[in-house]
Short mmCIF file of C-alpha atoms in Angstrom, two decimals:
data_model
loop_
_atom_site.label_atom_id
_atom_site.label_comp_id
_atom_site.label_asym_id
_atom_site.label_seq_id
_atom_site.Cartn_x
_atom_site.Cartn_y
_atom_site.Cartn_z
CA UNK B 1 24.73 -9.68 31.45
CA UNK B 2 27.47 -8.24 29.34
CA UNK B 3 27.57 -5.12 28.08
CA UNK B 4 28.61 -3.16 25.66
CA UNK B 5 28.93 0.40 24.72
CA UNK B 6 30.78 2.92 22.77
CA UNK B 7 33.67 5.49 23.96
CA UNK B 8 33.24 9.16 21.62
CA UNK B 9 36.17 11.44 21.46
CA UNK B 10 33.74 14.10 22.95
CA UNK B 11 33.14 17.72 22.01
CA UNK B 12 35.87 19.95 24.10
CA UNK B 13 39.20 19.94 23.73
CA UNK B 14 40.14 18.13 27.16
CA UNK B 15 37.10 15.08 26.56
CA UNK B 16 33.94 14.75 28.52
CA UNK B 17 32.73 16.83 31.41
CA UNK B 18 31.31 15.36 34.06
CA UNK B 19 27.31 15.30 34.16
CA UNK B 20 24.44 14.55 36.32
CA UNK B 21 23.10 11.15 35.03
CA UNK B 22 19.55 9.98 36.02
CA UNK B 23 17.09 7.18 34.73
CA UNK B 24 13.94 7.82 32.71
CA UNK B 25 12.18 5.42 35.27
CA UNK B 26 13.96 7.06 38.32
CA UNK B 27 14.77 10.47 37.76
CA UNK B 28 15.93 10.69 41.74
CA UNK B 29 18.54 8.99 41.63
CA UNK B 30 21.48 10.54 40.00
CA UNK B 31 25.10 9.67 39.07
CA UNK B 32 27.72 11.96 38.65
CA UNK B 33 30.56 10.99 36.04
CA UNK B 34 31.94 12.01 33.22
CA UNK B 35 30.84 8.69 31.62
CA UNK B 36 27.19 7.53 30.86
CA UNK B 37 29.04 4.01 31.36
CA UNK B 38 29.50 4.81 34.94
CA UNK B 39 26.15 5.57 35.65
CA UNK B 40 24.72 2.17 33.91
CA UNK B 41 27.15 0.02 35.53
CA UNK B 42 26.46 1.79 38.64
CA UNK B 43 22.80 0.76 38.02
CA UNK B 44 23.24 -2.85 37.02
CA UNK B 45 26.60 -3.32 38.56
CA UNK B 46 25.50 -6.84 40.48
CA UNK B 47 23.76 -8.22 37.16
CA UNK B 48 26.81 -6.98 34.45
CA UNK B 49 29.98 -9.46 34.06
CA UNK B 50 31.82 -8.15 31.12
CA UNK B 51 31.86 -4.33 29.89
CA UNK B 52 33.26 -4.17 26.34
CA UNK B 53 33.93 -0.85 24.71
CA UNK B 54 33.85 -0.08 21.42
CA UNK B 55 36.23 2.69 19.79
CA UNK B 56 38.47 3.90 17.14
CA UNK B 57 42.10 4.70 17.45
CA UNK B 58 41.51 8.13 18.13
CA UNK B 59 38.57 7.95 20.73
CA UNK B 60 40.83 5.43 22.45
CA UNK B 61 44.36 7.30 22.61
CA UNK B 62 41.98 10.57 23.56
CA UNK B 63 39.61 8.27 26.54
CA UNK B 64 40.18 5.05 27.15
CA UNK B 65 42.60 5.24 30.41
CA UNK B 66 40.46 7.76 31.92
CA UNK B 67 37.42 5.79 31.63
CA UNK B 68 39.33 2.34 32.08
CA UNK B 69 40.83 4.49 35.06
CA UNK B 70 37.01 5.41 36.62
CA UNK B 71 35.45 2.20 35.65
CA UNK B 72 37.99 -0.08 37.65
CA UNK B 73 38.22 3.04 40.35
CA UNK B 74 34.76 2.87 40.89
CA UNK B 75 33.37 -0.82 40.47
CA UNK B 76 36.55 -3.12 39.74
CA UNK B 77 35.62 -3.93 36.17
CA UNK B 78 38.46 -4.43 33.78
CA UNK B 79 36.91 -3.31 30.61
CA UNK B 80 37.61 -4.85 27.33
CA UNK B 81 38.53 -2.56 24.25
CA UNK B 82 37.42 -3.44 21.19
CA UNK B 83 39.20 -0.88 18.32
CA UNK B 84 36.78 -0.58 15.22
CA UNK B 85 37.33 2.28 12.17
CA UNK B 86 34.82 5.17 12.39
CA UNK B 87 33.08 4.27 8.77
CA UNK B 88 32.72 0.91 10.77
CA UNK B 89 30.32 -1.33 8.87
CA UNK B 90 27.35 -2.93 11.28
CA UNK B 91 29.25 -6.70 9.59
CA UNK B 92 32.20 -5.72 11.14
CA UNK B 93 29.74 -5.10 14.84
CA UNK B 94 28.40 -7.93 14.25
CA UNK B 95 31.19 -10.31 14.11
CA UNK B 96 32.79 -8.53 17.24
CA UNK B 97 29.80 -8.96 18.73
CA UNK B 98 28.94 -12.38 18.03
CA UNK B 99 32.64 -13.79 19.32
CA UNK B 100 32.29 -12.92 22.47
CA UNK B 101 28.20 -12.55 23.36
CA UNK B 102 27.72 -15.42 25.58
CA UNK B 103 24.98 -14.00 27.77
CA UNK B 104 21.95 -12.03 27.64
CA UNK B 105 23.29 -8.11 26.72
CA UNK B 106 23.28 -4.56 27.37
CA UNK B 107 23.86 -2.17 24.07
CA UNK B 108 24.37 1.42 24.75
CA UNK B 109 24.67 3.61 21.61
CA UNK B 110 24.91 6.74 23.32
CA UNK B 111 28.20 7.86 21.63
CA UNK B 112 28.04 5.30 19.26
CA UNK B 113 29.88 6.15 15.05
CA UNK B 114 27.83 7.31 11.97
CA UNK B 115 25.18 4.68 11.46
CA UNK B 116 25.18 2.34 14.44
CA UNK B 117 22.59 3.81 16.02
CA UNK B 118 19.82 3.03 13.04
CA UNK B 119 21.39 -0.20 12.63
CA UNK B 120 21.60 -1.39 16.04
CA UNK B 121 18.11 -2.76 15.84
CA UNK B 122 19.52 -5.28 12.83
CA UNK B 123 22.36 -6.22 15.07
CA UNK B 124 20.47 -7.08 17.98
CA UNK B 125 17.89 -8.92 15.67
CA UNK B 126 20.85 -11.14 13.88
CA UNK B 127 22.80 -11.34 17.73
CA UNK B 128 19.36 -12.96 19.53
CA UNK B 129 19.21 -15.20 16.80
CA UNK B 130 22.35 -16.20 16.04
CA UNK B 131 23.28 -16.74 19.63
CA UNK B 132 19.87 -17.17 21.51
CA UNK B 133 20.58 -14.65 23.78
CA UNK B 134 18.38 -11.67 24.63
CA UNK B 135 19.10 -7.84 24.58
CA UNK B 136 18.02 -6.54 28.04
CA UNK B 137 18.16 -2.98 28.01
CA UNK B 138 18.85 -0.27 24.65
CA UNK B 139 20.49 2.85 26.37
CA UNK B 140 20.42 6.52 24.96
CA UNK B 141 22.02 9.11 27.19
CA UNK B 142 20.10 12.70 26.10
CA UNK B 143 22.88 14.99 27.84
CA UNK B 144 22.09 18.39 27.70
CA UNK B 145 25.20 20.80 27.73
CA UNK B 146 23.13 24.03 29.66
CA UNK B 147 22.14 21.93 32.36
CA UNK B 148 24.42 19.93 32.94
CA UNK B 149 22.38 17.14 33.25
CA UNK B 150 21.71 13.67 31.55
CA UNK B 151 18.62 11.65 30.73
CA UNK B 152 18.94 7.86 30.29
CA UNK B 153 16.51 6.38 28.20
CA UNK B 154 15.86 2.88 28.01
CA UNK B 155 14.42 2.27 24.26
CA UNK B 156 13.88 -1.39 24.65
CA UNK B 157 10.19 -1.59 24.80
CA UNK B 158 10.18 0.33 21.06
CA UNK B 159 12.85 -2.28 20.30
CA UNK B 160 10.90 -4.97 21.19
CA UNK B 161 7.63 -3.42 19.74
CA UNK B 162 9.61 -3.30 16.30
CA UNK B 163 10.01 -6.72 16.46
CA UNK B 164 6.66 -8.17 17.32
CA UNK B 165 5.24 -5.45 14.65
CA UNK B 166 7.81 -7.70 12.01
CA UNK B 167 6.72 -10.77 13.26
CA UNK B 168 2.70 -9.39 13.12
CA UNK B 169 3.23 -8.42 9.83
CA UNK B 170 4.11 -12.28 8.86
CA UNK B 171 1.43 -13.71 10.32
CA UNK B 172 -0.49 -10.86 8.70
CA UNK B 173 0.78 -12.23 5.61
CA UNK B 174 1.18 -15.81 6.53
CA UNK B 175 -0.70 -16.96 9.67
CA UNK B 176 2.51 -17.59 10.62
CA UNK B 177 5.29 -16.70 13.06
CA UNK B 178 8.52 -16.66 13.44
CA UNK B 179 10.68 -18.63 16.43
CA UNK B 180 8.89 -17.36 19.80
CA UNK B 181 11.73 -17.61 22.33
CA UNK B 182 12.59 -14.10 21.35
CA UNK B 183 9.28 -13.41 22.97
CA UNK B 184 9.69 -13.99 26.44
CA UNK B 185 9.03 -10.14 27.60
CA UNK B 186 7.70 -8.21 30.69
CA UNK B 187 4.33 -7.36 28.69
CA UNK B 188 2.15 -9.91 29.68
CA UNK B 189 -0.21 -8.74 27.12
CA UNK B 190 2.09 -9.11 24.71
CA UNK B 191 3.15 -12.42 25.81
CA UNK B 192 -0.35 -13.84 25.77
CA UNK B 193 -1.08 -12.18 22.29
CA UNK B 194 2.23 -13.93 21.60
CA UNK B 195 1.44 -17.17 23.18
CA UNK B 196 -2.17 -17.43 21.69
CA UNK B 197 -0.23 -16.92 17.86
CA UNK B 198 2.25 -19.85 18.63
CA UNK B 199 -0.47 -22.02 20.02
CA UNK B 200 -2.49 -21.67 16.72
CA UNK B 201 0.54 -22.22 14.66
CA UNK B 202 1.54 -25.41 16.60
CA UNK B 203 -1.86 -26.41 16.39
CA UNK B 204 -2.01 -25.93 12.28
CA UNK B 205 1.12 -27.65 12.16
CA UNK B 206 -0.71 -30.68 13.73
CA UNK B 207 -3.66 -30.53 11.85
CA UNK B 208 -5.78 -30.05 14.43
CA UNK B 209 -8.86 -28.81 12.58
CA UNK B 210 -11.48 -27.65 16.01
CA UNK B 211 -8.78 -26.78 17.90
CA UNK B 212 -7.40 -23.80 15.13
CA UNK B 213 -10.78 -22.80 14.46
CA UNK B 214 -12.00 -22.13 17.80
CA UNK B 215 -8.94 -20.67 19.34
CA UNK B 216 -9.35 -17.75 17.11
CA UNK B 217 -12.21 -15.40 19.18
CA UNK B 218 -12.45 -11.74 19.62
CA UNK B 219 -10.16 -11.26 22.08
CA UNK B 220 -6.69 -12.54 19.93
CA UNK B 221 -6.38 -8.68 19.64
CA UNK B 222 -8.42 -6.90 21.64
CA UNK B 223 -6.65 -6.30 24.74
CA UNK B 224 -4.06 -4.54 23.13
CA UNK B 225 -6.33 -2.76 20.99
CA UNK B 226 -7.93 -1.40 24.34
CA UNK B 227 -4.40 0.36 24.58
CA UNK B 228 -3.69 1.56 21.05
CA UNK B 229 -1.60 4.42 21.72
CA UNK B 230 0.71 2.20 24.48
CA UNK B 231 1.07 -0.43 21.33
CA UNK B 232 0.78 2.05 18.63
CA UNK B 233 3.64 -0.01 16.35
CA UNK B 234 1.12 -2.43 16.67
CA UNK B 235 -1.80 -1.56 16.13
CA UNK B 236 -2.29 -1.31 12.25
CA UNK B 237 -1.11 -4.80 12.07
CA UNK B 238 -3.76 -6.07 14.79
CA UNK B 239 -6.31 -4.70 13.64
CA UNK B 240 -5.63 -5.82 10.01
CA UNK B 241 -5.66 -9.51 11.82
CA UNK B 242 -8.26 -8.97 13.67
CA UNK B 243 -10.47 -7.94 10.59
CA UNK B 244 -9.74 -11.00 8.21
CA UNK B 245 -10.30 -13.46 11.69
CA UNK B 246 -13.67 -11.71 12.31
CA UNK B 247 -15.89 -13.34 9.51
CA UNK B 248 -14.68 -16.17 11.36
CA UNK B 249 -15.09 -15.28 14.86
CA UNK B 250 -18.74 -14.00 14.52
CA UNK B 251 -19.75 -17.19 12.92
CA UNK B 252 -22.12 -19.62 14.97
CA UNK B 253 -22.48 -22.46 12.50
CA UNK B 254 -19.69 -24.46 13.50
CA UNK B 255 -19.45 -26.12 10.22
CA UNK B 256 -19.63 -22.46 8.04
CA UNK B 257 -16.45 -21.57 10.58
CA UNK B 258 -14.55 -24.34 9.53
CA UNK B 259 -15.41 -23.72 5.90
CA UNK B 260 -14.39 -19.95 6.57
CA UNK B 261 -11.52 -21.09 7.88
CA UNK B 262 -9.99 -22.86 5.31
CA UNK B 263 -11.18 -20.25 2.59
CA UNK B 264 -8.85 -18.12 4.70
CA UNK B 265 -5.98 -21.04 4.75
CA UNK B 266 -6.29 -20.84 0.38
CA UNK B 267 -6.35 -16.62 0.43
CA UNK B 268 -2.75 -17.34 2.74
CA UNK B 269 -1.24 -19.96 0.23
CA UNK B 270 -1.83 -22.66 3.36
CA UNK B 271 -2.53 -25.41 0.38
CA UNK B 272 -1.69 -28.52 1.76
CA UNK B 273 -3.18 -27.61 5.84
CA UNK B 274 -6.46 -26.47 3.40
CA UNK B 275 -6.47 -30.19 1.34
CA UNK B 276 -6.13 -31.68 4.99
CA UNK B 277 -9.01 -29.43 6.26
CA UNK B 278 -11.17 -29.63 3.22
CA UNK B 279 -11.42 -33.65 2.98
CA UNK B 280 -11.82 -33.42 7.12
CA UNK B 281 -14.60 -31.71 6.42
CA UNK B 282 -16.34 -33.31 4.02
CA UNK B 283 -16.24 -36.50 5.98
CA UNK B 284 -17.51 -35.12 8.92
CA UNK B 285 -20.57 -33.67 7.51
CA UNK B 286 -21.16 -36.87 5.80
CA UNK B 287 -21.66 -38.41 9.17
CA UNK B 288 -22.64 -35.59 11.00
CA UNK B 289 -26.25 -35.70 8.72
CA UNK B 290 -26.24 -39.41 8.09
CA UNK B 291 -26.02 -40.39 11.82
CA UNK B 292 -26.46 -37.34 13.97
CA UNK B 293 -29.12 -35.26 11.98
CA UNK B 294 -30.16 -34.10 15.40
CA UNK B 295 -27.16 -32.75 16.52
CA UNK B 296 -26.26 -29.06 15.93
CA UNK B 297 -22.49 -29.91 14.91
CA UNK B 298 -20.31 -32.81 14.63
CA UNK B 299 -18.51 -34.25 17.38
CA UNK B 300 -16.14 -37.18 17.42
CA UNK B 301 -17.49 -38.07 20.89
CA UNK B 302 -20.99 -38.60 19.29
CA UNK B 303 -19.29 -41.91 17.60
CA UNK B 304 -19.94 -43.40 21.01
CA UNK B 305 -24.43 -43.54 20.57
CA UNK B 306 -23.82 -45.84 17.54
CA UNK B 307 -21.51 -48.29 18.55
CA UNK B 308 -18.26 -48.34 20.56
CA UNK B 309 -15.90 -49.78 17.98
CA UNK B 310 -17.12 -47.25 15.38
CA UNK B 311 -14.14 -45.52 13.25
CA UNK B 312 -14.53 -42.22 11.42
CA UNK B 313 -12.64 -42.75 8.69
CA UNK B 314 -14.39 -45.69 8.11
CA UNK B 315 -18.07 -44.27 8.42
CA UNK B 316 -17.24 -41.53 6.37
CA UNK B 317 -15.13 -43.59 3.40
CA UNK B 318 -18.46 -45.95 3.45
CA UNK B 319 -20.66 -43.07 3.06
CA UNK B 320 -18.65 -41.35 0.32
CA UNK B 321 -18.90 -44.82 -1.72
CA UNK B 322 -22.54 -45.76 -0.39
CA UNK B 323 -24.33 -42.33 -1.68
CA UNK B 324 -22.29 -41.97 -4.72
CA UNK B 325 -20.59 -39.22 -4.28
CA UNK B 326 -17.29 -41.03 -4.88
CA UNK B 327 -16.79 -43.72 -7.57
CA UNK B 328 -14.05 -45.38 -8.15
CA UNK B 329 -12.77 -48.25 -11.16
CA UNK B 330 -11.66 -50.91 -8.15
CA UNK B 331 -14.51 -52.46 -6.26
CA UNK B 332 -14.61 -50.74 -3.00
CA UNK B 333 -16.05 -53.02 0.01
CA UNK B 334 -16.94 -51.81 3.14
CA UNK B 335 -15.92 -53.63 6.60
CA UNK B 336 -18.95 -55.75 7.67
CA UNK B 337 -19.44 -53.77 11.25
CA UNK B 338 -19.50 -50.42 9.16
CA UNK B 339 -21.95 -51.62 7.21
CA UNK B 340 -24.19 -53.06 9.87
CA UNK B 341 -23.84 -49.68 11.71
CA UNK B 342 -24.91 -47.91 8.59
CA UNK B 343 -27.60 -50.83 7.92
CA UNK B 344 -29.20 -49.62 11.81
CA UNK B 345 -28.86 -46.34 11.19
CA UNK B 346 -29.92 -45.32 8.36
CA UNK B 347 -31.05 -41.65 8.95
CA UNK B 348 -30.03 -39.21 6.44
CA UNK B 349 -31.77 -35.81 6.62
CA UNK B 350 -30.15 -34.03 3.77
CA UNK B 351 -30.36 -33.75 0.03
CA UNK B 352 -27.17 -35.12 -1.13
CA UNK B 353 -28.12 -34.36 -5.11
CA UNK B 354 -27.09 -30.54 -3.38
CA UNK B 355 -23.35 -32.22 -3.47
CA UNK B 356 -20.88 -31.63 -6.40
CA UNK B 357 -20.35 -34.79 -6.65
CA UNK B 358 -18.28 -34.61 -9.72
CA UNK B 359 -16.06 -32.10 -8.07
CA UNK B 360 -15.69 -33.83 -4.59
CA UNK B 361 -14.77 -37.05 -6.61
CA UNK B 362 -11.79 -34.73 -8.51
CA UNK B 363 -10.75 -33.20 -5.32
CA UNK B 364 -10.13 -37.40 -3.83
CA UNK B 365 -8.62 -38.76 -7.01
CA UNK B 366 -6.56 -35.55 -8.25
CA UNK B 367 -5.64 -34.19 -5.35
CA UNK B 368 -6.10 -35.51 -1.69
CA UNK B 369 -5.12 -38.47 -2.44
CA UNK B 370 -2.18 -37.58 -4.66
CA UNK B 371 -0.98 -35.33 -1.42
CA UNK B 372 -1.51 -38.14 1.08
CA UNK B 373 0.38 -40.80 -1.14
CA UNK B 374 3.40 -38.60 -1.79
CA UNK B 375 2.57 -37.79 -5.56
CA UNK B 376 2.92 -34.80 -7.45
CA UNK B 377 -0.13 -32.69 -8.38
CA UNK B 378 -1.01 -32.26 -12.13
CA UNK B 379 -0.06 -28.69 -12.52
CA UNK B 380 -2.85 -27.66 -15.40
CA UNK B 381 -5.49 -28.81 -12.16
CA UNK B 382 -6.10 -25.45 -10.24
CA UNK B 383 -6.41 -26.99 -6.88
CA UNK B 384 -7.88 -23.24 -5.30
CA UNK B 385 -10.77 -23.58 -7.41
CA UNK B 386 -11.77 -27.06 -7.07
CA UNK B 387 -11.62 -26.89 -2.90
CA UNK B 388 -13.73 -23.66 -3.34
CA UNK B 389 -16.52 -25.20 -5.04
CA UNK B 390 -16.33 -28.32 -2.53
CA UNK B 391 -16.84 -26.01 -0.11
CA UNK B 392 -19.78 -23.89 -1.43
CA UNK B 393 -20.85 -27.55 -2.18
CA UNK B 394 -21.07 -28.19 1.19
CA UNK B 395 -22.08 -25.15 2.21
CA UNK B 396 -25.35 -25.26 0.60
CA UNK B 397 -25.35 -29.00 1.53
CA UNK B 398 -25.66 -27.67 4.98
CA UNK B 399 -28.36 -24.71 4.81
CA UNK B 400 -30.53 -26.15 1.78
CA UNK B 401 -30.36 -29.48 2.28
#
């Protein structure tokens, strides 16, 4: 790891005193240096391979042999000084920074200049992404003077927190996240909360209709939740996921989840995934009731009972044409094998005069079809409001019909 840190001019007249440094996570162990840089790279001295120090012209002409002096004394470490102006601004860090970062990092801001320590968070963001490396550890030395004595804190978990809170607020927002390597952490929970968000993204992304809709259960959140003030950064943006997944969670009609889903996709501007979804779904509950009335939801696998070279598309395109719910200028024939199947099982248990026919036929021609073939949607068409009523369409298809 590199690391890098900051060198103050100190409050008395002759520089630092030395203090008693210990660990928040080991307060046994102590270090005795003038320097909170000694007692890091006394911590992490096998894992750190550069130490560069940041300072002005003053802090360095005051410091910077005695602590070059101690640091190569102590642990043979030439350190690198980096000379910055005190109204530094956190550009200027960051493009010091980002020529020489070639490994995962170390920031210490304990006597870091003005307003690098409420920026550092923005520098480490732009430095992991920039250079897809990962900041380790975020070290605050608390020394206090009547004591004698320094605390280090390690504020890397609320670092990280801060940036899973950003990326929950997206998905919040979205139903999206950002890249994921920057979440490879030592929170398993988080990880898995983490891991279960990418999954469903990659799985959107594909189009893979079941798969989104039953990845999302009651426990996306709750295992955190169980810990709200561990995760308190969190938790407002959990729980604001966790209530908008719910009405789809608690659902046990398969087909009234998928049609909660993608009334969830429209409310998150997910357009084109929701055009995918909605025509997905209106195929599969025309076969679903024409050929499976039994069944409680469609499956692809239930294809198979009817005949072995049986497509989907096919079935349902034939059925959209056969009951009337499409129509269409060009004749429209059917293969001969889908229309033998149909012939042999003719079975349908619902009322398809429930259908909007004349909206599911606008949604094909105006829209669907438009999206599939690369075509540009007639903007006075308000594509929200014709999926809706396909779906309440449907809807009632399913519990009327």
């Amino acid at each position: 790891m590199q690391y890098f840190t900051f060198l103050g001019v100190g409050t008395l007249p002759e520089g630092y005193e030395e203090a008693l440094y210990s660990f928040e996570d080991n307060k046994e162990e102590i270090h005795a240096s003038k320097y909170v840089q000694s007692a890091i790279i006394e911590k992490f001295q096998s894992a750190i391979s550069e130490v560069f120090v940041f300072c002005t012209e003053k802090s360095y002409s005051l410091g910077a042999r005695n602590i070059k002096n101690e640091i190569k004394t102590k642990f043979n470490i030439d350190i690198k000084f980096i000379t910055i102006n005190e109204f530094v601004k956190i550009e200027e860090i960051l493009q010091k920074m980002d020529e020489v970062l070639k490994e995962d990092f170390i920031i210490d801001v304990t006597h870091s200049f003005r307003n690098i320590p409420i920026s550092v968070t923005m520098i480490s963001n732009y430095l992991e992404v920039s250079t897809k490396k990962q900041l380790k550890h975020l070290f605050y030395g608390n020394y206090n003077r009547e004591t004698n004595e320094g605390l280090i804190i390690d504020l890397i978990n609320q670092y990280e927190n801060s940036k899973i809170a950003s990326s929950l607020m997206a998905f919040d927002q979205f139903l999206k996240i950002s890249d994921t390597y920057l979440y490879n952490l030592n929170d398993n929970k988080i990880n898995n909360l983490m891991k279960g968000i990418y999954q469903f993204n990659h799985m959107l992304d594909y189009c893979e209709f079941d798969s989104c809709v039953h990845s999302i259960s009651h426990n996306f959140c709750q295992s955190i939740l169980k810990e709200k003030d561990k995760y308190i950064l969190l938790t407002p943006y959990l729980k604001s996921i966790q209530k908008k997944l719910s009405n789809i969670y608690i659902e046990k009609n398969d087909a009234i989840k998928k049609i909660k889903f993608i009334k969830l996709l429209l409310a998150h501007n997910s357009l084109q995934i929701a055009i995918t979804f909605t025509d997905q779904l209106i195929r599969e509950e025309l076969v679903h009731y024409y050929y499976f009335p039994d069944s409680k939801s469609f499956k692809e696998e239930l294809l198979n009972k009817i005949a072995k070279e049986s497509d989907f598309y096919d079935l349902s395109t034939d059925l959209l044409f056969f009951l009337n719910i499409r129509n269409s200028s060009k004749n429209i024939n059917s293969k001969d094998y889908i229309v033998n199947i149909r012939n042999k099982n003719n079975n349908l248990s619902k009322d398809v005069s429930l259908l909007d026919k004349e909206n599911i036929n606008i949604f094909y021609i105006k829209i669907r079809n438009v999206v599939n073939h690369g075509g540009k949607i007639d903007q006075n068409i308000d594509v929200n409001k014709i999926i809706l009523k396909c779906l309440d369409s449907i809807e009632k298809f399913i519990k009327e019909g």
